């Protein structure tokens, strides 16, 4: 069973950058489709970015062009580089994994398809 641990959150000003990391143990992330989700207080958890086992990536419209995956060579740490951060990016960010090797565009950012979750890391962006 895979375990996920996130890190890298923090407080930044609008326009700043952060890199979130998801360390995978028990397996390598290349065996799973992976995603980052976020949840703001009082809001539903929403999908932000997805990568499948072929390397195909999908990003939510709200972060497209600002967020991107960074992969290590060992399949153990999957990072999310977040640039040009906005106050509306403030949320708890979660790393997630699923055994599905490929998901459709309608499934990739749907939390119901993911079974492994980390504990989350907080991102706060001030204006």
PDB file of C-alpha atoms in Angstrom:
ATOM      1  CA  UNK A   1       0.000   0.000   0.000  1.00  0.00           C
ATOM      2  CA  UNK A   2       1.344   3.402  -0.948  1.00  0.00           C
ATOM      3  CA  UNK A   3       1.751   6.218   1.589  1.00  0.00           C
ATOM      4  CA  UNK A   4       1.833   9.883   0.622  1.00  0.00           C
ATOM      5  CA  UNK A   5       3.397  12.734   2.595  1.00  0.00           C
ATOM      6  CA  UNK A   6       3.142  16.337   1.437  1.00  0.00           C
ATOM      7  CA  UNK A   7       5.430  19.215   2.314  1.00  0.00           C
ATOM      8  CA  UNK A   8       6.393  22.627   1.024  1.00  0.00           C
ATOM      9  CA  UNK A   9       3.388  24.690   1.979  1.00  0.00           C
ATOM     10  CA  UNK A  10       3.719  28.104   3.554  1.00  0.00           C
ATOM     11  CA  UNK A  11       2.735  31.742   3.400  1.00  0.00           C
ATOM     12  CA  UNK A  12       3.630  33.917   0.423  1.00  0.00           C
ATOM     13  CA  UNK A  13       2.534  37.197  -1.064  1.00  0.00           C
ATOM     14  CA  UNK A  14       0.492  37.435  -4.222  1.00  0.00           C
ATOM     15  CA  UNK A  15       2.702  36.804  -7.240  1.00  0.00           C
ATOM     16  CA  UNK A  16       5.060  34.566  -5.309  1.00  0.00           C
ATOM     17  CA  UNK A  17       5.955  30.924  -5.829  1.00  0.00           C
ATOM     18  CA  UNK A  18       5.939  27.706  -3.839  1.00  0.00           C
ATOM     19  CA  UNK A  19       6.906  24.147  -4.618  1.00  0.00           C
ATOM     20  CA  UNK A  20       4.869  21.412  -2.994  1.00  0.00           C
ATOM     21  CA  UNK A  21       6.318  17.933  -2.741  1.00  0.00           C
ATOM     22  CA  UNK A  22       4.616  14.572  -2.370  1.00  0.00           C
ATOM     23  CA  UNK A  23       6.908  11.833  -1.111  1.00  0.00           C
ATOM     24  CA  UNK A  24       5.718   8.363  -2.006  1.00  0.00           C
ATOM     25  CA  UNK A  25       6.611   5.301   0.049  1.00  0.00           C
ATOM     26  CA  UNK A  26       5.591   1.686  -0.362  1.00  0.00           C
ATOM     27  CA  UNK A  27       5.893   1.951  -4.138  1.00  0.00           C
ATOM     28  CA  UNK A  28       6.874   4.408  -6.873  1.00  0.00           C
ATOM     29  CA  UNK A  29       4.430   7.018  -8.154  1.00  0.00           C
ATOM     30  CA  UNK A  30       4.993   5.863 -11.736  1.00  0.00           C
ATOM     31  CA  UNK A  31       2.714   2.909 -10.987  1.00  0.00           C
ATOM     32  CA  UNK A  32      -0.197   5.206 -10.171  1.00  0.00           C
ATOM     33  CA  UNK A  33      -2.104   8.077 -11.607  1.00  0.00           C
ATOM     34  CA  UNK A  34      -1.412  10.991  -9.270  1.00  0.00           C
ATOM     35  CA  UNK A  35      -3.092  14.280  -8.563  1.00  0.00           C
ATOM     36  CA  UNK A  36      -3.050  17.355  -6.411  1.00  0.00           C
ATOM     37  CA  UNK A  37      -6.273  18.581  -4.849  1.00  0.00           C
ATOM     38  CA  UNK A  38      -7.001  21.592  -2.696  1.00  0.00           C
ATOM     39  CA  UNK A  39      -9.667  22.543  -0.221  1.00  0.00           C
ATOM     40  CA  UNK A  40     -10.384  25.999   1.119  1.00  0.00           C
ATOM     41  CA  UNK A  41     -12.418  26.479   4.313  1.00  0.00           C
ATOM     42  CA  UNK A  42     -16.092  25.901   3.641  1.00  0.00           C
ATOM     43  CA  UNK A  43     -15.415  24.722   0.114  1.00  0.00           C
ATOM     44  CA  UNK A  44     -15.439  21.375  -1.646  1.00  0.00           C
ATOM     45  CA  UNK A  45     -12.144  19.645  -2.355  1.00  0.00           C
ATOM     46  CA  UNK A  46     -11.244  20.399  -5.955  1.00  0.00           C
ATOM     47  CA  UNK A  47      -8.796  18.852  -8.356  1.00  0.00           C
ATOM     48  CA  UNK A  48      -5.873  21.030  -9.396  1.00  0.00           C
ATOM     49  CA  UNK A  49      -3.515  18.863 -11.428  1.00  0.00           C
ATOM     50  CA  UNK A  50      -3.308  15.274 -12.633  1.00  0.00           C
ATOM     51  CA  UNK A  51      -0.631  13.085 -14.159  1.00  0.00           C
ATOM     52  CA  UNK A  52      -1.139   9.522 -15.319  1.00  0.00           C
ATOM     53  CA  UNK A  53       1.252   6.636 -15.785  1.00  0.00           C
ATOM     54  CA  UNK A  54       2.010   7.656 -19.379  1.00  0.00           C
ATOM     55  CA  UNK A  55       2.951  11.168 -18.286  1.00  0.00           C
ATOM     56  CA  UNK A  56      -0.201  12.778 -19.656  1.00  0.00           C
ATOM     57  CA  UNK A  57      -1.046  15.823 -17.577  1.00  0.00           C
ATOM     58  CA  UNK A  58      -4.172  17.829 -16.978  1.00  0.00           C
ATOM     59  CA  UNK A  59      -4.620  21.070 -15.050  1.00  0.00           C
ATOM     60  CA  UNK A  60      -7.659  22.899 -13.776  1.00  0.00           C
ATOM     61  CA  UNK A  61      -8.402  26.034 -15.782  1.00  0.00           C
ATOM     62  CA  UNK A  62      -7.821  28.149 -12.673  1.00  0.00           C
ATOM     63  CA  UNK A  63      -4.149  27.096 -12.479  1.00  0.00           C
ATOM     64  CA  UNK A  64      -3.279  26.352 -16.101  1.00  0.00           C
ATOM     65  CA  UNK A  65      -0.074  28.105 -17.093  1.00  0.00           C
ATOM     66  CA  UNK A  66       0.871  28.775 -13.464  1.00  0.00           C
ATOM     67  CA  UNK A  67       1.214  25.284 -11.934  1.00  0.00           C
ATOM     68  CA  UNK A  68       3.298  22.444 -13.303  1.00  0.00           C
ATOM     69  CA  UNK A  69       4.495  19.004 -12.219  1.00  0.00           C
ATOM     70  CA  UNK A  70       8.143  18.332 -11.467  1.00  0.00           C
ATOM     71  CA  UNK A  71       9.118  14.682 -11.462  1.00  0.00           C
ATOM     72  CA  UNK A  72      12.208  13.175  -9.883  1.00  0.00           C
ATOM     73  CA  UNK A  73      14.047  10.384 -11.621  1.00  0.00           C
ATOM     74  CA  UNK A  74      13.389   7.786  -8.937  1.00  0.00           C
ATOM     75  CA  UNK A  75       9.597   7.879  -8.854  1.00  0.00           C
ATOM     76  CA  UNK A  76       9.552   8.824  -5.192  1.00  0.00           C
ATOM     77  CA  UNK A  77       8.873  12.570  -5.108  1.00  0.00           C
ATOM     78  CA  UNK A  78       6.261  14.267  -7.256  1.00  0.00           C
ATOM     79  CA  UNK A  79       6.293  18.040  -6.900  1.00  0.00           C
ATOM     80  CA  UNK A  80       3.941  20.800  -7.924  1.00  0.00           C
ATOM     81  CA  UNK A  81       5.611  24.067  -8.862  1.00  0.00           C
ATOM     82  CA  UNK A  82       3.195  26.920  -8.246  1.00  0.00           C
ATOM     83  CA  UNK A  83       4.012  30.322  -9.743  1.00  0.00           C
ATOM     84  CA  UNK A  84       2.163  33.631  -9.885  1.00  0.00           C
ATOM     85  CA  UNK A  85       0.188  32.679  -6.815  1.00  0.00           C
ATOM     86  CA  UNK A  86      -3.075  34.462  -6.081  1.00  0.00           C
ATOM     87  CA  UNK A  87      -5.047  34.870  -2.846  1.00  0.00           C
ATOM     88  CA  UNK A  88      -7.670  32.513  -4.263  1.00  0.00           C
ATOM     89  CA  UNK A  89      -5.027  29.761  -4.309  1.00  0.00           C
ATOM     90  CA  UNK A  90      -5.135  29.741  -0.514  1.00  0.00           C
ATOM     91  CA  UNK A  91      -6.131  26.241   0.623  1.00  0.00           C
ATOM     92  CA  UNK A  92      -4.969  22.975   2.095  1.00  0.00           C
ATOM     93  CA  UNK A  93      -3.283  21.025  -0.684  1.00  0.00           C
ATOM     94  CA  UNK A  94      -3.471  17.241  -0.858  1.00  0.00           C
ATOM     95  CA  UNK A  95      -1.570  14.668  -2.877  1.00  0.00           C
ATOM     96  CA  UNK A  96      -3.619  11.704  -4.085  1.00  0.00           C
ATOM     97  CA  UNK A  97      -3.072   8.455  -5.968  1.00  0.00           C
ATOM     98  CA  UNK A  98      -5.160   5.857  -7.734  1.00  0.00           C
ATOM     99  CA  UNK A  99      -4.461   2.442  -9.235  1.00  0.00           C
ATOM    100  CA  UNK A 100      -6.096   3.517 -12.501  1.00  0.00           C
ATOM    101  CA  UNK A 101      -3.302   3.951 -15.010  1.00  0.00           C
ATOM    102  CA  UNK A 102      -5.370   6.282 -17.160  1.00  0.00           C
ATOM    103  CA  UNK A 103      -8.353   8.489 -16.401  1.00  0.00           C
ATOM    104  CA  UNK A 104     -10.495  10.440 -18.796  1.00  0.00           C
ATOM    105  CA  UNK A 105     -10.586  14.222 -18.777  1.00  0.00           C
ATOM    106  CA  UNK A 106     -13.852  14.091 -16.845  1.00  0.00           C
ATOM    107  CA  UNK A 107     -12.367  11.731 -14.236  1.00  0.00           C
ATOM    108  CA  UNK A 108      -8.841  13.065 -13.788  1.00  0.00           C
ATOM    109  CA  UNK A 109      -9.747  15.831 -11.321  1.00  0.00           C
ATOM    110  CA  UNK A 110     -12.630  13.976  -9.661  1.00  0.00           C
ATOM    111  CA  UNK A 111     -11.719  13.035  -6.083  1.00  0.00           C
ATOM    112  CA  UNK A 112     -13.942   9.941  -6.130  1.00  0.00           C
ATOM    113  CA  UNK A 113     -11.414   8.091  -8.319  1.00  0.00           C
ATOM    114  CA  UNK A 114      -8.538   8.408  -5.827  1.00  0.00           C
ATOM    115  CA  UNK A 115      -8.074   6.086  -2.888  1.00  0.00           C
ATOM    116  CA  UNK A 116      -4.740   7.142  -1.370  1.00  0.00           C
ATOM    117  CA  UNK A 117      -4.412  10.546   0.243  1.00  0.00           C
ATOM    118  CA  UNK A 118      -1.793  12.474   2.146  1.00  0.00           C
ATOM    119  CA  UNK A 119      -2.487  14.613   5.203  1.00  0.00           C
ATOM    120  CA  UNK A 120      -2.159  17.893   3.346  1.00  0.00           C
ATOM    121  CA  UNK A 121       0.006  20.990   3.434  1.00  0.00           C
ATOM    122  CA  UNK A 122      -1.321  24.515   3.921  1.00  0.00           C
ATOM    123  CA  UNK A 123      -0.779  27.253   1.339  1.00  0.00           C
ATOM    124  CA  UNK A 124      -1.667  30.827   2.236  1.00  0.00           C
ATOM    125  CA  UNK A 125      -1.362  33.650  -0.284  1.00  0.00           C
ATOM    126  CA  UNK A 126      -1.783  37.213   0.935  1.00  0.00           C
ATOM    127  CA  UNK A 127      -2.661  40.185  -1.235  1.00  0.00           C
TER     128      UNK A 127
END
